[in-house]
Short mmCIF file of C-alpha atoms in Angstrom, two decimals:
data_model
loop_
_atom_site.label_atom_id
_atom_site.label_comp_id
_atom_site.label_asym_id
_atom_site.label_seq_id
_atom_site.Cartn_x
_atom_site.Cartn_y
_atom_site.Cartn_z
CA ASP A 1 -3.76 10.49 -13.76
CA GLN A 2 -2.80 10.61 -10.08
CA GLN A 3 -5.97 10.38 -8.02
CA VAL A 4 -4.17 10.60 -4.64
CA LYS A 5 -1.52 13.29 -4.33
CA GLN A 6 1.03 13.91 -1.65
CA ASN A 7 2.68 17.08 -2.83
CA SER A 8 5.44 17.20 -0.24
CA PRO A 9 8.10 14.55 -0.92
CA SER A 10 9.78 15.28 2.41
CA LEU A 11 9.20 16.99 5.74
CA SER A 12 11.57 17.72 8.63
CA VAL A 13 10.28 18.41 12.16
CA GLN A 14 11.92 18.90 15.52
CA GLU A 15 11.31 16.25 18.15
CA GLY A 16 8.36 17.20 20.36
CA ARG A 17 6.74 19.42 17.73
CA ILE A 18 3.73 18.65 15.56
CA SER A 19 4.12 16.88 12.21
CA ILE A 20 1.44 17.59 9.63
CA LEU A 21 1.32 15.44 6.49
CA ASN A 22 -1.09 16.40 3.77
CA CYS A 23 -2.90 14.49 1.06
CA ASP A 24 -5.27 15.59 -1.69
CA TYR A 25 -7.53 13.43 -3.82
CA THR A 26 -9.56 13.94 -6.98
CA ASN A 27 -11.98 11.00 -7.04
CA SER A 28 -15.20 11.91 -5.25
CA MET A 29 -16.08 8.18 -5.04
CA PHE A 30 -13.39 7.55 -2.46
CA ASP A 31 -15.18 6.73 0.82
CA TYR A 32 -12.43 5.34 3.05
CA PHE A 33 -9.00 6.79 3.70
CA LEU A 34 -5.94 5.28 5.34
CA TRP A 35 -2.44 6.25 6.32
CA TYR A 36 0.44 3.81 6.18
CA LYS A 37 3.96 4.16 7.58
CA LYS A 38 6.91 2.52 5.89
CA TYR A 39 10.40 1.93 7.19
CA PRO A 40 13.23 0.99 4.76
CA ALA A 41 13.23 -2.63 3.63
CA GLU A 42 9.86 -3.25 5.25
CA GLY A 43 6.33 -3.34 3.95
CA PRO A 44 3.87 -0.52 4.72
CA THR A 45 2.31 -0.69 8.16
CA PHE A 46 -1.29 0.44 8.75
CA LEU A 47 -1.46 3.49 10.97
CA ILE A 48 -4.92 5.01 11.07
CA SER A 49 -8.02 5.29 8.91
CA ILE A 50 -11.10 7.41 8.53
CA SER A 51 -14.46 6.84 6.90
CA SER A 52 -16.00 9.52 4.70
CA ILE A 53 -18.84 9.95 7.18
CA LYS A 54 -16.43 11.35 9.72
CA ASP A 55 -14.19 14.38 9.72
CA LYS A 56 -11.76 13.34 12.45
CA ASN A 57 -10.31 10.17 13.89
CA GLU A 58 -7.84 10.05 16.74
CA ASP A 59 -5.53 7.26 17.98
CA GLY A 60 -3.01 8.26 20.56
CA ARG A 61 -0.52 10.69 19.07
CA PHE A 62 -2.05 10.32 15.61
CA THR A 63 -5.06 12.24 14.34
CA VAL A 64 -6.43 12.20 10.82
CA PHE A 65 -8.63 15.03 9.57
CA LEU A 66 -10.87 14.78 6.49
CA ASN A 67 -12.27 17.79 4.57
CA LYS A 68 -14.53 16.27 1.93
CA SER A 69 -15.47 19.55 0.32
CA ALA A 70 -11.81 20.34 -0.27
CA LYS A 71 -10.96 16.69 -1.03
CA HIS A 72 -8.16 16.96 1.47
CA LEU A 73 -6.94 14.94 4.40
CA SER A 74 -4.11 15.38 6.81
CA LEU A 75 -2.28 13.36 9.43
CA HIS A 76 -1.16 15.12 12.60
CA ILE A 77 1.46 13.54 14.83
CA VAL A 78 1.80 15.17 18.27
CA PRO A 79 4.33 15.10 19.75
CA SER A 80 6.69 13.89 17.03
CA GLN A 81 9.33 11.36 18.05
CA PRO A 82 12.53 10.23 16.26
CA GLY A 83 10.97 6.76 15.78
CA ASP A 84 8.27 8.39 13.66
CA SER A 85 10.89 9.00 10.94
CA ALA A 86 9.62 7.02 7.98
CA VAL A 87 7.79 7.37 4.67
CA TYR A 88 4.06 8.01 5.11
CA PHE A 89 1.62 6.95 2.41
CA CYS A 90 -1.88 8.27 2.07
CA ALA A 91 -4.35 5.79 0.52
CA ALA A 92 -7.95 6.01 -0.52
CA SER A 93 -10.51 3.30 -1.28
CA ALA A 94 -13.41 3.28 -3.69
CA TYR A 95 -15.80 0.58 -4.91
CA SER A 96 -14.55 -0.49 -8.31
CA GLY A 97 -17.32 -2.88 -9.23
CA ALA A 98 -17.90 -6.66 -9.02
CA GLY A 99 -17.51 -6.62 -5.25
CA SER A 100 -14.05 -5.04 -5.40
CA TYR A 101 -12.69 -2.07 -3.45
CA GLN A 102 -9.54 -0.66 -4.98
CA LEU A 103 -6.99 1.04 -2.77
CA THR A 104 -5.07 3.86 -4.44
CA PHE A 105 -1.85 5.15 -2.87
CA GLY A 106 -0.06 8.48 -3.03
CA LYS A 107 3.68 8.68 -3.70
CA GLY A 108 4.52 9.16 -0.05
CA THR A 109 6.08 11.81 2.18
CA LYS A 110 9.37 11.13 3.89
CA LEU A 111 9.19 12.43 7.48
CA SER A 112 12.39 13.11 9.41
CA VAL A 113 12.07 13.91 13.09
CA ILE A 114 15.22 15.63 14.34
CA PRO A 115 16.22 14.93 17.93
CA GLU B 1 -0.48 -13.08 15.46
CA ALA B 2 1.81 -13.94 12.54
CA GLY B 3 1.96 -11.33 9.79
CA VAL B 4 1.93 -11.68 6.06
CA ALA B 5 4.85 -13.84 4.93
CA GLN B 6 6.61 -13.40 1.58
CA SER B 7 9.47 -15.08 -0.10
CA PRO B 8 12.02 -14.58 -1.43
CA ARG B 9 13.10 -11.23 0.02
CA TYR B 10 15.36 -10.45 -2.95
CA LYS B 11 15.64 -11.76 -6.47
CA ILE B 12 17.92 -10.82 -9.37
CA ILE B 13 17.17 -12.19 -12.82
CA GLU B 14 18.05 -11.44 -16.40
CA LYS B 15 15.43 -10.02 -18.75
CA ARG B 16 13.32 -12.61 -20.50
CA GLN B 17 13.69 -15.01 -17.56
CA SER B 18 10.77 -16.02 -15.38
CA VAL B 19 10.29 -15.51 -11.68
CA ALA B 20 7.72 -16.42 -9.01
CA PHE B 21 6.88 -14.91 -5.67
CA TRP B 22 5.04 -16.58 -2.84
CA CYS B 23 2.73 -15.10 -0.22
CA ASN B 24 1.06 -16.55 2.89
CA PRO B 25 -1.53 -14.14 4.28
CA ILE B 26 -2.64 -13.63 7.85
CA SER B 27 -4.76 -16.52 9.00
CA GLY B 28 -8.46 -15.91 8.47
CA HIS B 29 -7.99 -13.08 5.99
CA ALA B 30 -10.24 -13.66 3.01
CA THR B 31 -8.84 -10.86 0.84
CA LEU B 32 -5.38 -10.98 -0.66
CA TYR B 33 -3.63 -8.35 -2.77
CA TRP B 34 -0.51 -8.14 -4.86
CA TYR B 35 0.99 -4.66 -5.31
CA GLN B 36 3.90 -3.42 -7.36
CA GLN B 37 5.95 -0.55 -5.88
CA ILE B 38 8.41 1.12 -8.24
CA LEU B 39 11.11 3.26 -6.62
CA GLY B 40 9.73 6.68 -5.65
CA GLN B 41 6.10 5.68 -6.22
CA GLY B 42 3.31 4.46 -4.04
CA PRO B 43 2.16 0.85 -4.26
CA LYS B 44 0.02 0.00 -7.27
CA LEU B 45 -2.55 -2.77 -7.11
CA LEU B 46 -1.93 -5.62 -9.56
CA ILE B 47 -4.54 -8.16 -8.50
CA GLN B 48 -7.04 -8.71 -5.72
CA PHE B 49 -8.46 -12.04 -4.58
CA GLN B 50 -11.50 -12.72 -2.42
CA ASN B 51 -10.95 -16.25 -1.10
CA ASN B 52 -9.77 -18.09 -4.21
CA GLY B 53 -11.54 -15.90 -6.74
CA VAL B 54 -10.18 -12.86 -8.58
CA VAL B 55 -12.20 -9.71 -7.94
CA ASP B 56 -9.94 -7.18 -9.65
CA ASP B 57 -7.06 -7.77 -12.05
CA SER B 58 -7.62 -4.68 -14.22
CA GLN B 59 -4.06 -3.41 -13.70
CA LEU B 60 -2.32 -6.73 -14.14
CA PRO B 61 -0.25 -6.97 -17.38
CA LYS B 62 -1.79 -10.31 -18.33
CA ASP B 63 0.55 -10.94 -21.25
CA ARG B 64 3.39 -11.57 -18.78
CA PHE B 65 2.01 -11.59 -15.24
CA SER B 66 -0.16 -14.31 -13.69
CA ALA B 67 -1.32 -15.02 -10.17
CA GLU B 68 -3.25 -17.71 -8.45
CA ARG B 69 -4.59 -18.36 -4.98
CA LEU B 70 -5.34 -22.03 -4.74
CA LYS B 71 -7.50 -23.14 -1.81
CA GLY B 72 -8.04 -19.52 -0.86
CA VAL B 73 -4.91 -19.27 1.31
CA ASP B 74 -1.39 -18.98 -0.20
CA SER B 75 -0.80 -17.15 -3.42
CA THR B 76 1.88 -17.02 -6.07
CA LEU B 77 2.62 -14.23 -8.54
CA LYS B 78 4.59 -15.08 -11.66
CA ILE B 79 6.30 -12.94 -14.28
CA GLN B 80 7.20 -14.57 -17.61
CA PRO B 81 9.14 -13.18 -19.40
CA ALA B 82 10.49 -10.42 -17.21
CA LYS B 83 11.36 -6.99 -18.60
CA LEU B 84 13.71 -4.33 -17.20
CA GLU B 85 10.74 -2.17 -16.19
CA ASP B 86 9.50 -4.92 -13.88
CA SER B 87 12.23 -4.05 -11.41
CA ALA B 88 10.29 -3.11 -8.32
CA VAL B 89 9.24 -4.28 -4.89
CA TYR B 90 6.32 -6.72 -5.02
CA LEU B 91 4.16 -6.48 -1.94
CA CYS B 92 1.58 -8.93 -0.80
CA ALA B 93 -1.15 -7.80 1.57
CA SER B 94 -4.18 -9.31 3.19
CA SER B 95 -7.31 -8.04 4.90
CA PHE B 96 -10.13 -9.62 6.86
CA SER B 97 -12.64 -8.61 4.20
CA LEU B 98 -13.13 -6.15 1.36
CA ASN B 99 -12.66 -2.46 2.28
CA THR B 100 -10.96 -3.08 5.58
CA GLU B 101 -7.37 -2.10 6.35
CA ALA B 102 -4.79 -4.23 4.55
CA PHE B 103 -1.69 -5.62 6.27
CA PHE B 104 1.45 -5.89 4.19
CA GLY B 105 4.29 -8.30 4.03
CA GLN B 106 7.93 -7.19 3.81
CA GLY B 107 7.93 -7.45 0.03
CA THR B 108 10.18 -9.02 -2.56
CA ARG B 109 12.69 -6.70 -4.24
CA LEU B 110 13.04 -7.79 -7.86
CA THR B 111 15.91 -6.54 -10.00
CA VAL B 112 15.84 -7.36 -13.70
CA VAL B 113 19.16 -6.91 -15.45
#
C-alpha cells in the first residue's frame, strides 16, 4: 500500500523552463511534507518543506504547493538548470505514536534538464 | 558543519554472512534514522532513535536486523544472517528533533551474493 505516490518516473525539461514534479498521498494524517534531491552515489539532500497549515512555500527557484483537499503537492523549479538534474523524492510525515513521526517516501522522479 | 558520516561505502558479502554498518550523525542531532533503499524505490524507514532510545522499529525485520545507539550518538546496524533480498543501499539520517527535516549520509551499498 503506497501512501506517497510519484506517478512520473522521469521528466525532461529544457534549461530555463519550468520543471513541475508532482506527488499524491493517501494518508490524511500526513501533516508535514518534504522534497529531497538525490544525485547518483549520494544520499538524499533536503530541498524544501511545507507544513499542512500552509499551501505554498518558496525558497529561491524552488516552490512547493500543497492542495490538501486533493491530497496533492507539487514542486516547481524556475528556471530549471542542468545542475538540477537528479532524482527528486517526495516525502510525508505523520505521527505514528509513542512520540514517533514516520517519514514515508515516494519512489522518486528522475529530472533531466537539457541544456 | 560536518554531515552525517557512514561507513563502509560499499560491502559485498555472501548470503548467510553477517554485516555491520556504522553511522555518526550531525553533532547535536537527537534523532537518528536508518533507512533501506532498494533499487527503484524510495527509502523505507527501518528504525528511529530519539537519543539512545528506540521510538519506532515497526518495519525492522527483527529476526535478522538489529541496531543500537549507545550513548545517544553513533549507531550501528547489523544484519545476521544476510539474505539476497537485503541487497540495497542503507542510509543513515539525523535530525535536530522529531518531525524536522532529516539530513542523510551517503549510504552504504550492500550486495549479497
